[in-house]
PDB file of C-alpha atoms in Angstrom:
ATOM      1  CA  MET A   1      71.977  26.147   8.146  1.00  0.00           C
ATOM      2  CA  GLN A   2      72.044  25.484   4.301  1.00  0.00           C
ATOM      3  CA  GLY A   3      75.282  26.983   3.124  1.00  0.00           C
ATOM      4  CA  THR A   4      78.898  26.787   4.021  1.00  0.00           C
ATOM      5  CA  MET A   5      79.881  29.142   6.726  1.00  0.00           C
ATOM      6  CA  ALA A   6      83.135  30.908   7.728  1.00  0.00           C
ATOM      7  CA  LYS A   7      84.415  31.528  11.123  1.00  0.00           C
ATOM      8  CA  GLU A   8      86.840  34.314  12.030  1.00  0.00           C
ATOM      9  CA  SER A   9      89.624  33.366  14.260  1.00  0.00           C
ATOM     10  CA  SER A  10      92.663  35.435  15.109  1.00  0.00           C
ATOM     11  CA  GLY A  11      92.535  37.031  11.658  1.00  0.00           C
ATOM     12  CA  ASP A  12      92.272  33.657   9.898  1.00  0.00           C
ATOM     13  CA  THR A  13      89.346  32.471   8.136  1.00  0.00           C
ATOM     14  CA  THR A  14      88.328  28.891   9.160  1.00  0.00           C
ATOM     15  CA  LYS A  15      85.758  26.908   6.699  1.00  0.00           C
ATOM     16  CA  PHE A  16      82.763  25.459   8.546  1.00  0.00           C
ATOM     17  CA  ILE A  17      81.942  22.224   7.031  1.00  0.00           C
ATOM     18  CA  MET A  18      78.325  21.371   7.059  1.00  0.00           C
ATOM     19  CA  ALA A  19      76.974  17.951   8.353  1.00  0.00           C
ATOM     20  CA  HIS A  20      76.155  16.821   4.821  1.00  0.00           C
ATOM     21  CA  GLU A  21      79.719  17.351   3.638  1.00  0.00           C
ATOM     22  CA  LEU A  22      81.232  15.518   6.701  1.00  0.00           C
ATOM     23  CA  ALA A  23      79.042  12.578   5.863  1.00  0.00           C
ATOM     24  CA  ALA A  24      80.273  12.544   2.348  1.00  0.00           C
ATOM     25  CA  ILE A  25      84.086  12.465   3.572  1.00  0.00           C
ATOM     26  CA  ARG A  26      83.437   9.979   6.031  1.00  0.00           C
ATOM     27  CA  ALA A  27      81.466   7.682   3.505  1.00  0.00           C
ATOM     28  CA  MET A  28      84.643   7.986   1.304  1.00  0.00           C
ATOM     29  CA  GLN A  29      86.942   7.097   4.059  1.00  0.00           C
ATOM     30  CA  GLU A  30      85.048   3.827   5.162  1.00  0.00           C
ATOM     31  CA  GLY A  31      85.133   2.056   1.975  1.00  0.00           C
ATOM     32  CA  GLN A  32      88.112  -0.431   2.635  1.00  0.00           C
ATOM     33  CA  ARG A  33      89.773  -2.283  -0.390  1.00  0.00           C
ATOM     34  CA  ALA A  34      92.554  -4.366  -0.704  1.00  0.00           C
ATOM     35  CA  SER A  35      95.562  -3.548  -2.840  1.00  0.00           C
ATOM     36  CA  LEU A  36      99.346  -4.054  -3.377  1.00  0.00           C
ATOM     37  CA  VAL A  37     101.607  -0.991  -3.560  1.00  0.00           C
ATOM     38  CA  VAL A  38     105.131  -1.237  -4.970  1.00  0.00           C
ATOM     39  CA  LEU A  39     107.940  -0.310  -2.484  1.00  0.00           C
ATOM     40  CA  ALA A  40     111.079  -1.235  -4.346  1.00  0.00           C
ATOM     41  CA  GLY A  41     112.356  -3.027  -7.368  1.00  0.00           C
ATOM     42  CA  TRP A  42     109.701  -2.080 -10.101  1.00  0.00           C
ATOM     43  CA  GLU A  43     107.502   1.046 -10.484  1.00  0.00           C
ATOM     44  CA  ILE A  44     107.675   2.556  -7.022  1.00  0.00           C
ATOM     45  CA  GLY A  45     104.489   3.901  -5.619  1.00  0.00           C
ATOM     46  CA  ARG A  46     102.199   1.905  -8.223  1.00  0.00           C
ATOM     47  CA  GLU A  47      99.067   0.618  -6.802  1.00  0.00           C
ATOM     48  CA  TYR A  48      97.485  -2.683  -7.925  1.00  0.00           C
ATOM     49  CA  LEU A  49      93.822  -2.995  -6.790  1.00  0.00           C
ATOM     50  CA  ILE A  50      92.746  -6.606  -5.974  1.00  0.00           C
ATOM     51  CA  GLN A  51      89.292  -6.683  -7.069  1.00  0.00           C
ATOM     52  CA  GLU A  52      88.902 -10.286  -7.949  1.00  0.00           C
ATOM     53  CA  PRO A  53      88.859 -13.352  -5.490  1.00  0.00           C
ATOM     54  CA  GLU A  54      92.149 -14.761  -7.048  1.00  0.00           C
ATOM     55  CA  LEU A  55      94.816 -13.310  -9.048  1.00  0.00           C
ATOM     56  CA  THR A  56      98.258 -14.253 -10.217  1.00  0.00           C
ATOM     57  CA  ILE A  57     101.515 -12.393  -9.912  1.00  0.00           C
ATOM     58  CA  GLY A  58     104.560 -13.137 -12.335  1.00  0.00           C
ATOM     59  CA  ARG A  59     106.752 -12.256 -15.190  1.00  0.00           C
ATOM     60  CA  SER A  60     104.216 -13.459 -17.717  1.00  0.00           C
ATOM     61  CA  PRO A  61     102.227 -10.915 -19.892  1.00  0.00           C
ATOM     62  CA  ASP A  62      99.265 -13.076 -19.411  1.00  0.00           C
ATOM     63  CA  VAL A  63      98.862 -12.696 -15.601  1.00  0.00           C
ATOM     64  CA  ARG A  64      96.888 -10.179 -13.795  1.00  0.00           C
ATOM     65  CA  ILE A  65      99.833  -8.384 -12.140  1.00  0.00           C
ATOM     66  CA  SER A  66     102.689  -8.503 -14.699  1.00  0.00           C
ATOM     67  CA  ILE A  67     106.211  -7.717 -13.413  1.00  0.00           C
ATOM     68  CA  ASN A  68     108.695  -8.271 -16.129  1.00  0.00           C
ATOM     69  CA  LEU A  69     111.958  -8.764 -14.082  1.00  0.00           C
ATOM     70  CA  PRO A  70     114.287 -11.668 -14.515  1.00  0.00           C
ATOM     71  CA  SER A  71     114.013 -12.420 -10.768  1.00  0.00           C
ATOM     72  CA  VAL A  72     110.229 -12.801 -10.929  1.00  0.00           C
ATOM     73  CA  SER A  73     108.970 -16.100 -12.132  1.00  0.00           C
ATOM     74  CA  ARG A  74     106.327 -16.229 -15.238  1.00  0.00           C
ATOM     75  CA  GLN A  75     103.745 -17.474 -12.583  1.00  0.00           C
ATOM     76  CA  HIS A  76     105.425 -16.435  -9.192  1.00  0.00           C
ATOM     77  CA  ALA A  77     102.518 -16.182  -6.582  1.00  0.00           C
ATOM     78  CA  ARG A  78      98.907 -16.316  -6.352  1.00  0.00           C
ATOM     79  CA  ILE A  79      96.692 -14.048  -3.812  1.00  0.00           C
ATOM     80  CA  SER A  80      93.257 -15.432  -3.163  1.00  0.00           C
ATOM     81  CA  PHE A  81      90.236 -14.301  -1.021  1.00  0.00           C
ATOM     82  CA  THR A  82      89.457 -16.899   1.693  1.00  0.00           C
ATOM     83  CA  LYS A  83      86.279 -17.299   3.783  1.00  0.00           C
ATOM     84  CA  LYS A  84      85.993 -19.910   6.598  1.00  0.00           C
ATOM     85  CA  GLU A  85      82.829 -19.608   8.588  1.00  0.00           C
ATOM     86  CA  ALA A  86      82.979 -16.026   9.831  1.00  0.00           C
ATOM     87  CA  ASP A  87      86.597 -15.346   9.114  1.00  0.00           C
ATOM     88  CA  GLU A  88      87.516 -13.485   5.858  1.00  0.00           C
ATOM     89  CA  TYR A  89      91.115 -12.802   4.803  1.00  0.00           C
ATOM     90  CA  TYR A  90      93.476 -12.914   2.108  1.00  0.00           C
ATOM     91  CA  GLU A  91      96.394 -15.353   1.645  1.00  0.00           C
ATOM     92  CA  ILE A  92      99.201 -15.566  -0.591  1.00  0.00           C
ATOM     93  CA  THR A  93     100.562 -18.948  -2.153  1.00  0.00           C
ATOM     94  CA  ASP A  94     103.932 -19.357  -3.740  1.00  0.00           C
ATOM     95  CA  LEU A  95     103.694 -21.058  -7.205  1.00  0.00           C
ATOM     96  CA  ASN A  96     106.975 -23.112  -6.917  1.00  0.00           C
ATOM     97  CA  SER A  97     108.880 -19.733  -8.066  1.00  0.00           C
ATOM     98  CA  MET A  98     112.478 -19.910  -8.739  1.00  0.00           C
ATOM     99  CA  ASN A  99     113.502 -17.289  -6.168  1.00  0.00           C
ATOM    100  CA  GLY A 100     110.699 -17.874  -3.696  1.00  0.00           C
ATOM    101  CA  THR A 101     108.065 -15.793  -1.848  1.00  0.00           C
ATOM    102  CA  ARG A 102     108.813 -13.908   1.389  1.00  0.00           C
ATOM    103  CA  VAL A 103     106.333 -12.161   3.849  1.00  0.00           C
ATOM    104  CA  ASN A 104     107.935  -9.641   6.123  1.00  0.00           C
ATOM    105  CA  ASN A 105     111.240 -11.275   5.221  1.00  0.00           C
ATOM    106  CA  GLN A 106     110.147 -14.937   5.937  1.00  0.00           C
ATOM    107  CA  PRO A 107     109.820 -17.532   3.208  1.00  0.00           C
ATOM    108  CA  VAL A 108     106.304 -18.886   2.747  1.00  0.00           C
ATOM    109  CA  LYS A 109     104.485 -21.381   0.780  1.00  0.00           C
ATOM    110  CA  THR A 110     101.045 -20.076   1.871  1.00  0.00           C
ATOM    111  CA  ALA A 111     100.526 -17.389   4.256  1.00  0.00           C
ATOM    112  CA  ARG A 112      97.727 -15.368   5.544  1.00  0.00           C
ATOM    113  CA  LEU A 113      98.147 -11.608   4.784  1.00  0.00           C
ATOM    114  CA  GLU A 114      97.581  -8.973   7.120  1.00  0.00           C
ATOM    115  CA  SER A 115      97.413  -5.233   6.297  1.00  0.00           C
ATOM    116  CA  ASN A 116     101.037  -3.523   5.738  1.00  0.00           C
ATOM    117  CA  ASP A 117     102.528  -6.985   5.191  1.00  0.00           C
ATOM    118  CA  LYS A 118     105.601  -6.667   3.268  1.00  0.00           C
ATOM    119  CA  ILE A 119     105.991  -9.342   0.220  1.00  0.00           C
ATOM    120  CA  GLN A 120     109.177 -10.049  -1.799  1.00  0.00           C
ATOM    121  CA  LEU A 121     109.053 -11.605  -4.919  1.00  0.00           C
ATOM    122  CA  GLY A 122     112.571 -11.898  -6.460  1.00  0.00           C
ATOM    123  CA  ASP A 123     113.906  -8.269  -6.482  1.00  0.00           C
ATOM    124  CA  VAL A 124     110.374  -6.690  -6.212  1.00  0.00           C
ATOM    125  CA  VAL A 125     108.952  -5.698  -2.625  1.00  0.00           C
ATOM    126  CA  LEU A 126     105.152  -4.993  -2.323  1.00  0.00           C
ATOM    127  CA  LYS A 127     103.146  -3.902   0.534  1.00  0.00           C
ATOM    128  CA  PHE A 128      99.770  -5.582   0.869  1.00  0.00           C
ATOM    129  CA  MET A 129      97.266  -2.877   2.351  1.00  0.00           C
ATOM    130  CA  LEU A 130      93.654  -2.736   3.404  1.00  0.00           C
ATOM    131  CA  GLN A 131      92.936   1.027   2.782  1.00  0.00           C
ATOM    132  CA  ASP A 132      90.271   3.628   2.217  1.00  0.00           C
ATOM    133  CA  ALA A 133      89.815   5.889  -0.856  1.00  0.00           C
ATOM    134  CA  VAL A 134      91.936   8.766   0.620  1.00  0.00           C
ATOM    135  CA  ASP A 135      95.102   6.318   1.197  1.00  0.00           C
ATOM    136  CA  SER A 136      94.452   5.024  -2.454  1.00  0.00           C
ATOM    137  CA  GLN A 137      94.480   8.679  -3.802  1.00  0.00           C
ATOM    138  CA  PHE A 138      97.740   9.442  -1.773  1.00  0.00           C
ATOM    139  CA  HIS A 139      99.568   6.414  -3.244  1.00  0.00           C
ATOM    140  CA  GLN A 140      98.294   7.190  -6.755  1.00  0.00           C
ATOM    141  CA  GLU A 141      99.483  10.852  -6.337  1.00  0.00           C
ATOM    142  CA  VAL A 142     102.839   9.471  -5.225  1.00  0.00           C
ATOM    143  CA  HIS A 143     103.313   7.101  -8.293  1.00  0.00           C
ATOM    144  CA  ARG A 144     102.296  10.043 -10.223  1.00  0.00           C
ATOM    145  CA  ARG A 145     104.971  12.343  -9.051  1.00  0.00           C
ATOM    146  CA  ILE A 146     107.706   9.775  -9.066  1.00  0.00           C
ATOM    147  CA  HIS A 147     107.122   8.427 -12.813  1.00  0.00           C
ATOM    148  CA  TYR A 148     105.606  11.469 -14.582  1.00  0.00           C
ATOM    149  CA  ASN A 149     106.900  14.746 -15.539  1.00  0.00           C
ATOM    150  CA  GLN A 150     104.859  17.376 -13.653  1.00  0.00           C
ATOM    151  CA  LEU A 151     104.861  20.088 -16.297  1.00  0.00           C
ATOM    152  CA  THR A 152     103.967  17.885 -19.311  1.00  0.00           C
ATOM    153  CA  GLY A 153     102.215  14.846 -17.911  1.00  0.00           C
ATOM    154  CA  LEU A 154     104.501  12.432 -19.790  1.00  0.00           C
ATOM    155  CA  LEU A 155     106.556   9.887 -18.265  1.00  0.00           C
ATOM    156  CA  THR A 156     109.884  10.691 -17.143  1.00  0.00           C
ATOM    157  CA  LEU A 157     112.689   9.107 -19.125  1.00  0.00           C
ATOM    158  CA  GLU A 158     113.699   6.627 -16.329  1.00  0.00           C
ATOM    159  CA  SER A 159     110.115   5.403 -16.127  1.00  0.00           C
ATOM    160  CA  PHE A 160     109.610   5.305 -20.094  1.00  0.00           C
ATOM    161  CA  LYS A 161     112.546   2.944 -20.676  1.00  0.00           C
ATOM    162  CA  PRO A 162     111.208  -0.213 -18.797  1.00  0.00           C
ATOM    163  CA  HIS A 163     108.299  -0.104 -21.421  1.00  0.00           C
ATOM    164  CA  LEU A 164     110.783   0.060 -24.378  1.00  0.00           C
ATOM    165  CA  VAL A 165     112.816  -2.794 -22.619  1.00  0.00           C
ATOM    166  CA  GLU A 166     109.712  -4.703 -22.363  1.00  0.00           C
ATOM    167  CA  GLU A 167     108.739  -4.312 -25.943  1.00  0.00           C
ATOM    168  CA  ILE A 168     112.162  -5.635 -27.051  1.00  0.00           C
ATOM    169  CA  LYS A 169     112.125  -8.552 -24.816  1.00  0.00           C
ATOM    170  CA  LYS A 170     108.927  -9.871 -26.522  1.00  0.00           C
ATOM    171  CA  ARG A 171     110.889 -10.659 -29.514  1.00  0.00           C
ATOM    172  CA  GLY A 172     108.160 -12.579 -31.040  1.00  0.00           C
ATOM    173  CA  SER A 173     108.091 -13.856 -34.630  1.00  0.00           C
ATOM    174  CA  GLY A 174     107.087 -10.896 -36.806  1.00  0.00           C
ATOM    175  CA  SER A 175     106.823  -8.550 -34.030  1.00  0.00           C
ATOM    176  CA  HIS A 176     107.633  -4.841 -34.432  1.00  0.00           C
ATOM    177  CA  PHE A 177     107.092  -1.639 -32.970  1.00  0.00           C
ATOM    178  CA  THR A 178     107.957   2.206 -33.778  1.00  0.00           C
ATOM    179  CA  LEU A 179     109.683   4.704 -31.838  1.00  0.00           C
ATOM    180  CA  ALA A 180     109.201   8.460 -32.302  1.00  0.00           C
ATOM    181  CA  MET A 181     111.497  11.240 -31.319  1.00  0.00           C
ATOM    182  CA  THR A 182     109.994  14.651 -31.279  1.00  0.00           C
ATOM    183  CA  ASP A 183     111.425  18.325 -30.828  1.00  0.00           C
ATOM    184  CA  LEU A 184     109.454  21.506 -30.696  1.00  0.00           C
ATOM    185  CA  ASP A 185     110.439  24.195 -33.589  1.00  0.00           C
ATOM    186  CA  GLY A 186     110.819  27.659 -32.512  1.00  0.00           C
ATOM    187  CA  LEU A 187     110.722  27.450 -28.635  1.00  0.00           C
ATOM    188  CA  LYS A 188     113.835  29.419 -28.548  1.00  0.00           C
ATOM    189  CA  LYS A 189     112.244  32.269 -30.359  1.00  0.00           C
ATOM    190  CA  VAL A 190     109.138  32.169 -27.884  1.00  0.00           C
ATOM    191  CA  ASN A 191     111.487  32.400 -24.809  1.00  0.00           C
ATOM    192  CA  ASP A 192     113.422  35.126 -26.282  1.00  0.00           C
ATOM    193  CA  THR A 193     110.631  37.099 -27.353  1.00  0.00           C
ATOM    194  CA  HIS A 194     107.828  36.463 -24.824  1.00  0.00           C
ATOM    195  CA  GLY A 195     109.639  35.082 -21.773  1.00  0.00           C
ATOM    196  CA  HIS A 196     110.432  31.508 -20.399  1.00  0.00           C
ATOM    197  CA  LEU A 197     106.967  31.578 -18.594  1.00  0.00           C
ATOM    198  CA  CYS A 198     105.181  31.362 -22.213  1.00  0.00           C
ATOM    199  CA  GLY A 199     108.027  28.919 -23.214  1.00  0.00           C
ATOM    200  CA  SER A 200     106.793  26.790 -20.242  1.00  0.00           C
ATOM    201  CA  LYS A 201     103.356  27.134 -21.189  1.00  0.00           C
ATOM    202  CA  VAL A 202     104.242  25.970 -24.847  1.00  0.00           C
ATOM    203  CA  ILE A 203     105.999  22.763 -23.511  1.00  0.00           C
ATOM    204  CA  GLN A 204     102.936  21.995 -21.135  1.00  0.00           C
ATOM    205  CA  GLU A 205     100.564  22.282 -24.060  1.00  0.00           C
ATOM    206  CA  MET A 206     102.880  19.978 -26.040  1.00  0.00           C
ATOM    207  CA  GLY A 207     102.431  17.501 -23.389  1.00  0.00           C
ATOM    208  CA  VAL A 208      98.646  17.811 -23.483  1.00  0.00           C
ATOM    209  CA  ALA A 209      98.552  17.192 -27.243  1.00  0.00           C
ATOM    210  CA  ILE A 210     100.715  14.389 -27.174  1.00  0.00           C
ATOM    211  CA  ARG A 211      98.731  12.588 -24.580  1.00  0.00           C
ATOM    212  CA  ALA A 212      95.528  13.322 -26.458  1.00  0.00           C
ATOM    213  CA  ASN A 213      97.184  11.861 -29.525  1.00  0.00           C
ATOM    214  CA  LEU A 214      97.983   8.481 -27.844  1.00  0.00           C
ATOM    215  CA  ARG A 215      96.114   5.291 -28.182  1.00  0.00           C
ATOM    216  CA  PRO A 216      95.820   3.168 -25.034  1.00  0.00           C
ATOM    217  CA  GLN A 217      98.501   0.836 -25.763  1.00  0.00           C
ATOM    218  CA  ASP A 218     101.081   3.760 -26.673  1.00  0.00           C
ATOM    219  CA  ARG A 219     103.489   5.296 -24.144  1.00  0.00           C
ATOM    220  CA  ALA A 220     105.044   8.574 -24.274  1.00  0.00           C
ATOM    221  CA  GLY A 221     108.004  10.288 -22.076  1.00  0.00           C
ATOM    222  CA  LEU A 222     109.939  13.420 -21.866  1.00  0.00           C
ATOM    223  CA  TYR A 223     113.371  12.953 -23.439  1.00  0.00           C
ATOM    224  CA  GLY A 224     114.841  16.172 -22.143  1.00  0.00           C
ATOM    225  CA  GLY A 225     113.821  19.799 -22.367  1.00  0.00           C
ATOM    226  CA  ASP A 226     111.206  20.138 -25.137  1.00  0.00           C
ATOM    227  CA  GLU A 227     111.939  16.715 -26.773  1.00  0.00           C
ATOM    228  CA  ALA A 228     109.737  13.781 -26.316  1.00  0.00           C
ATOM    229  CA  ILE A 229     109.825   9.953 -27.163  1.00  0.00           C
ATOM    230  CA  MET A 230     106.879   7.829 -28.168  1.00  0.00           C
ATOM    231  CA  LEU A 231     106.552   4.132 -28.190  1.00  0.00           C
ATOM    232  CA  TYR A 232     103.831   2.804 -30.615  1.00  0.00           C
ATOM    233  CA  PRO A 233     103.776  -1.085 -29.768  1.00  0.00           C
ATOM    234  CA  SER A 234     102.956  -3.612 -32.596  1.00  0.00           C
ATOM    235  CA  THR A 235     102.840  -0.707 -34.921  1.00  0.00           C
ATOM    236  CA  SER A 236     104.636  -0.574 -38.256  1.00  0.00           C
ATOM    237  CA  ILE A 237     106.554   2.750 -39.352  1.00  0.00           C
ATOM    238  CA  ALA A 238     103.873   3.452 -41.898  1.00  0.00           C
ATOM    239  CA  GLU A 239     100.913   3.143 -39.208  1.00  0.00           C
ATOM    240  CA  ALA A 240     102.889   5.284 -36.807  1.00  0.00           C
ATOM    241  CA  GLN A 241     103.607   7.999 -39.616  1.00  0.00           C
ATOM    242  CA  VAL A 242      99.731   8.644 -39.761  1.00  0.00           C
ATOM    243  CA  LEU A 243      99.891   8.994 -35.842  1.00  0.00           C
ATOM    244  CA  ALA A 244     102.822  11.442 -36.088  1.00  0.00           C
ATOM    245  CA  GLU A 245     101.154  13.497 -38.681  1.00  0.00           C
ATOM    246  CA  ASN A 246      98.092  13.797 -36.667  1.00  0.00           C
ATOM    247  CA  LEU A 247     100.241  15.162 -33.815  1.00  0.00           C
ATOM    248  CA  ARG A 248     101.946  17.408 -36.365  1.00  0.00           C
ATOM    249  CA  GLN A 249      98.875  18.945 -37.431  1.00  0.00           C
ATOM    250  CA  ARG A 250      97.454  19.162 -33.733  1.00  0.00           C
ATOM    251  CA  ILE A 251     100.327  21.050 -32.682  1.00  0.00           C
ATOM    252  CA  ALA A 252     100.742  23.278 -35.565  1.00  0.00           C
ATOM    253  CA  ALA A 253      96.963  24.604 -34.908  1.00  0.00           C
ATOM    254  CA  MET A 254      97.615  25.439 -31.435  1.00  0.00           C
ATOM    255  CA  GLN A 255      97.459  29.242 -30.823  1.00  0.00           C
ATOM    256  CA  PHE A 256      99.002  31.231 -28.282  1.00  0.00           C
ATOM    257  CA  GLU A 257      98.822  34.859 -26.920  1.00  0.00           C
ATOM    258  CA  HIS A 258     101.057  36.996 -24.845  1.00  0.00           C
ATOM    259  CA  GLU A 259     100.122  40.614 -23.974  1.00  0.00           C
ATOM    260  CA  GLY A 260      98.023  40.616 -26.990  1.00  0.00           C
ATOM    261  CA  VAL A 261     100.598  39.279 -29.385  1.00  0.00           C
ATOM    262  CA  PRO A 262      99.661  35.966 -30.875  1.00  0.00           C
ATOM    263  CA  TYR A 263     102.478  33.082 -31.561  1.00  0.00           C
ATOM    264  CA  SER A 264     102.570  29.530 -32.327  1.00  0.00           C
ATOM    265  CA  VAL A 265     104.976  26.685 -32.659  1.00  0.00           C
ATOM    266  CA  THR A 266     105.436  23.388 -34.872  1.00  0.00           C
ATOM    267  CA  ILE A 267     107.066  20.120 -34.028  1.00  0.00           C
ATOM    268  CA  SER A 268     109.449  18.092 -36.022  1.00  0.00           C
ATOM    269  CA  GLN A 269     109.396  14.127 -35.599  1.00  0.00           C
ATOM    270  CA  GLY A 270     111.667  11.239 -36.495  1.00  0.00           C
ATOM    271  CA  LEU A 271     110.414   7.509 -36.768  1.00  0.00           C
ATOM    272  CA  ALA A 272     112.293   4.425 -36.388  1.00  0.00           C
ATOM    273  CA  GLU A 273     110.943   0.826 -36.528  1.00  0.00           C
ATOM    274  CA  TRP A 274     112.388  -2.206 -34.375  1.00  0.00           C
ATOM    275  CA  PRO A 275     114.100  -4.326 -35.455  1.00  0.00           C
ATOM    276  CA  SER A 276     114.658  -2.872 -38.953  1.00  0.00           C
ATOM    277  CA  HIS A 277     116.500   0.213 -37.755  1.00  0.00           C
ATOM    278  CA  GLY A 278     118.099  -1.065 -34.778  1.00  0.00           C
ATOM    279  CA  GLN A 279     117.949  -4.053 -32.516  1.00  0.00           C
ATOM    280  CA  THR A 280     118.999  -2.418 -29.051  1.00  0.00           C
ATOM    281  CA  ILE A 281     117.630   0.189 -27.155  1.00  0.00           C
ATOM    282  CA  GLU A 282     120.778   2.419 -28.233  1.00  0.00           C
ATOM    283  CA  GLN A 283     120.288   1.704 -31.802  1.00  0.00           C
ATOM    284  CA  ILE A 284     116.490   2.324 -32.072  1.00  0.00           C
ATOM    285  CA  ILE A 285     116.771   5.500 -30.217  1.00  0.00           C
ATOM    286  CA  ALA A 286     119.852   6.778 -32.410  1.00  0.00           C
ATOM    287  CA  ALA A 287     117.775   5.716 -35.519  1.00  0.00           C
ATOM    288  CA  ALA A 288     114.974   7.580 -34.618  1.00  0.00           C
ATOM    289  CA  ASP A 289     117.040  10.638 -33.639  1.00  0.00           C
ATOM    290  CA  GLY A 290     118.709  10.612 -36.632  1.00  0.00           C
ATOM    291  CA  ALA A 291     115.523  10.800 -38.518  1.00  0.00           C
ATOM    292  CA  LEU A 292     114.439  13.868 -36.305  1.00  0.00           C
ATOM    293  CA  TYR A 293     117.636  15.687 -37.281  1.00  0.00           C
ATOM    294  CA  ALA A 294     116.621  14.817 -40.960  1.00  0.00           C
ATOM    295  CA  ALA A 295     113.246  16.497 -40.354  1.00  0.00           C
ATOM    296  CA  LYS A 296     114.951  19.702 -38.766  1.00  0.00           C
ATOM    297  CA  GLY A 297     117.184  19.789 -41.698  1.00  0.00           C
ATOM    298  CA  ALA A 298     114.218  19.568 -44.277  1.00  0.00           C
ATOM    299  CA  GLY A 299     112.783  22.726 -42.968  1.00  0.00           C
ATOM    300  CA  ARG A 300     111.228  21.572 -39.712  1.00  0.00           C
ATOM    301  CA  ASN A 301     107.286  21.150 -38.934  1.00  0.00           C
ATOM    302  CA  CYS A 302     107.450  17.587 -40.843  1.00  0.00           C
ATOM    303  CA  VAL A 303     107.787  13.824 -40.094  1.00  0.00           C
ATOM    304  CA  ARG A 304     110.846  11.933 -41.347  1.00  0.00           C
ATOM    305  CA  LEU A 305     111.486   8.160 -41.509  1.00  0.00           C
ATOM    306  CA  ALA A 306     114.689   6.378 -40.651  1.00  0.00           C
ATOM    307  CA  GLY A 307     116.678   4.904 -43.581  1.00  0.00           C
ATOM    308  CA  PRO A 308     116.891   1.302 -44.507  1.00  0.00           C
TER     309      PRO A 308
END
């Protein structure tokens, strides 16, 4: 048999999987790989693959797995792959951390890791796992559903804010970043004229446009409704203005249609630079939000910068 067959049973159609398809599924499942999955205290559901023979976990931005929390030491623990004769395994070593390292709730200096062991570093709990690609895909999907808005693909506000906190904590000499607040223009008209399903489609495409406009280091979240927030690390407000203008043009060029009737939307944006326009999260968001209102007041479909 060369193709996929269907078997009728009690009125239902059951797909018959061919031998080569089963072989592909088994091959995907048999490939075991080591990883750490966050259970509590940090980005719940996030998976860190262990691909090197040795890696360090800590608060420092220079370590392989960086967890920027006060309860985690700068270099907290090391995970290494060990091979002794025919025995191969992973072990964890505490690096004289302030709050210690615990495995299955027991304090350890060095300990062999078994699959499903729970590792506690300060307030963070990780699970060490040896899993196949199917398990890994499951944990990636869990992480996506927890931390990302399903309609737009943007970070939830709760998941966006830690990135903002991390940027502020860097506080290096001459360091800066720009925050952008955005809001769709004309969404209410779309909802009233074409219905809320069309409005949802516009918000979805806004998310696509924002994500396409991001650089690898940038982050974007859904602030609420059709309002988004973007973080441009190590970026001056002048540099961010170019990115914002690119996004404005991208969204203005989008064309929609409902029952043969075309329609379009635009976007207004407000930018503020840290620390010039605010030194706390509340201050920098308020400054960007104020610039957004200025853009709305200037006729919409434009970018405005926070004042001095």
